[in-house]
Short mmCIF file of C-alpha atoms in Angstrom, two decimals:
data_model
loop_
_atom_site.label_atom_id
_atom_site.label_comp_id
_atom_site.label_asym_id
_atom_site.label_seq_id
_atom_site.Cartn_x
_atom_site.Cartn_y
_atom_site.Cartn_z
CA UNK B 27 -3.67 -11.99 5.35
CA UNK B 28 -1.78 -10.35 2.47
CA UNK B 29 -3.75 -8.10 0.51
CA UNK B 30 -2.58 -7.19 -3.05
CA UNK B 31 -3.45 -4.15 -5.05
CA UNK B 32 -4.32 -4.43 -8.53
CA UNK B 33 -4.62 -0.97 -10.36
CA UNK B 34 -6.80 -1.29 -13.61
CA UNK B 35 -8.41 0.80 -16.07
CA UNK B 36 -11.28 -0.83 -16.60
CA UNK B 37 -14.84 0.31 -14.85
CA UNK B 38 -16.31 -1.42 -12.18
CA UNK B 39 -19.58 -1.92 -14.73
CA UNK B 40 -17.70 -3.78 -17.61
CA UNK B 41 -16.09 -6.39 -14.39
CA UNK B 42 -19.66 -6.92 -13.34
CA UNK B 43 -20.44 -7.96 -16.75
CA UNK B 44 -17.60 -10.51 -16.79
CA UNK B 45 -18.38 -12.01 -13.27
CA UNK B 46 -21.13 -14.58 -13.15
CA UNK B 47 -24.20 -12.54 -11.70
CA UNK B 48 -24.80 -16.02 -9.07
CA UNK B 49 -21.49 -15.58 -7.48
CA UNK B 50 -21.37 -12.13 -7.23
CA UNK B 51 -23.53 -9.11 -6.06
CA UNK B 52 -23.62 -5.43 -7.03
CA UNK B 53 -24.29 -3.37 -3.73
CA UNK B 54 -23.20 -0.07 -4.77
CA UNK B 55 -21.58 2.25 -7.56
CA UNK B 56 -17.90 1.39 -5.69
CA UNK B 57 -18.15 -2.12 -4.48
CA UNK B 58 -19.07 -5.71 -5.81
CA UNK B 59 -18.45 -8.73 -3.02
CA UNK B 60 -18.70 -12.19 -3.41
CA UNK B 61 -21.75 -13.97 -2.30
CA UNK B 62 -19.76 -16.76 -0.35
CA UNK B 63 -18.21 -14.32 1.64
CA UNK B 64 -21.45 -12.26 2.88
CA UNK B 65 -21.43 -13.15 6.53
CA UNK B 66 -24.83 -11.11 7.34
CA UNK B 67 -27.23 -8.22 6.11
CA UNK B 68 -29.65 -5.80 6.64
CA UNK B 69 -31.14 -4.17 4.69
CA UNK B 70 -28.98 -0.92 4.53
CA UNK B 71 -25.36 -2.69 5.07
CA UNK B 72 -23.37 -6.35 4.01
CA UNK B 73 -20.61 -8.08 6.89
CA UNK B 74 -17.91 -9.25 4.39
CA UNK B 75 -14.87 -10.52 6.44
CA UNK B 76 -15.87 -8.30 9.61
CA UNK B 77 -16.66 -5.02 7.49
CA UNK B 78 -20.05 -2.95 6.80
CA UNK B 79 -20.40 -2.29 3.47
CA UNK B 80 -23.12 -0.32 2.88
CA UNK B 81 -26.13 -1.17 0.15
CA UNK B 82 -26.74 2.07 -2.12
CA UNK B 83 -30.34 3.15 -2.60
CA UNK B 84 -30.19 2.22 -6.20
CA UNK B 85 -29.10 -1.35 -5.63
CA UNK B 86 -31.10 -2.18 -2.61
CA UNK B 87 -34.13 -4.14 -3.99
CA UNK B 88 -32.03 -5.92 -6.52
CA UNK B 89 -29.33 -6.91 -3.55
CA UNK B 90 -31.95 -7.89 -0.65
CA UNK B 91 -34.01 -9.66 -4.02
CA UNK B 92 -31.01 -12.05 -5.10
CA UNK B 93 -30.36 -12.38 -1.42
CA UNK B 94 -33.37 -13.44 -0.67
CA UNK B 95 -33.18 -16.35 -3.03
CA UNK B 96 -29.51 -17.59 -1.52
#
């Protein structure tokens, strides 16, 4: 898989804004993931494509919340 690079100036908060909040999911001050591509959880990390993201303290009730509901 080719894997291109995009180099913005924009913060991670105002593309969170733009996405639509039921396809996409806020886990931590550096990372937002698709839904559809959450393999599994826990309740400290998200599988996307074979790799643990962990959840940040600040996010984790909101993430395992909306989770919860897909």
């Amino acid at each position: 898989m080719r894997r291109n690079t995009i180099v913005t100036r924009e913060t991670i908060s105002n593309f969170e804004a733009i996405l639509p909040s039921d396809c996409f999911i806020r886990l931590h001050r550096s990372y937002i993931v698709s839904v559809s591509k959450i393999s599994s959880y826990t309740n400290e990390y998200i599988e996307v494509t074979k790799k643990a993201i962990s959840i940040s303290r600040s996010y984790k009730e909101s993430v395992l919340q909306k989770l919860a509901q897909v």
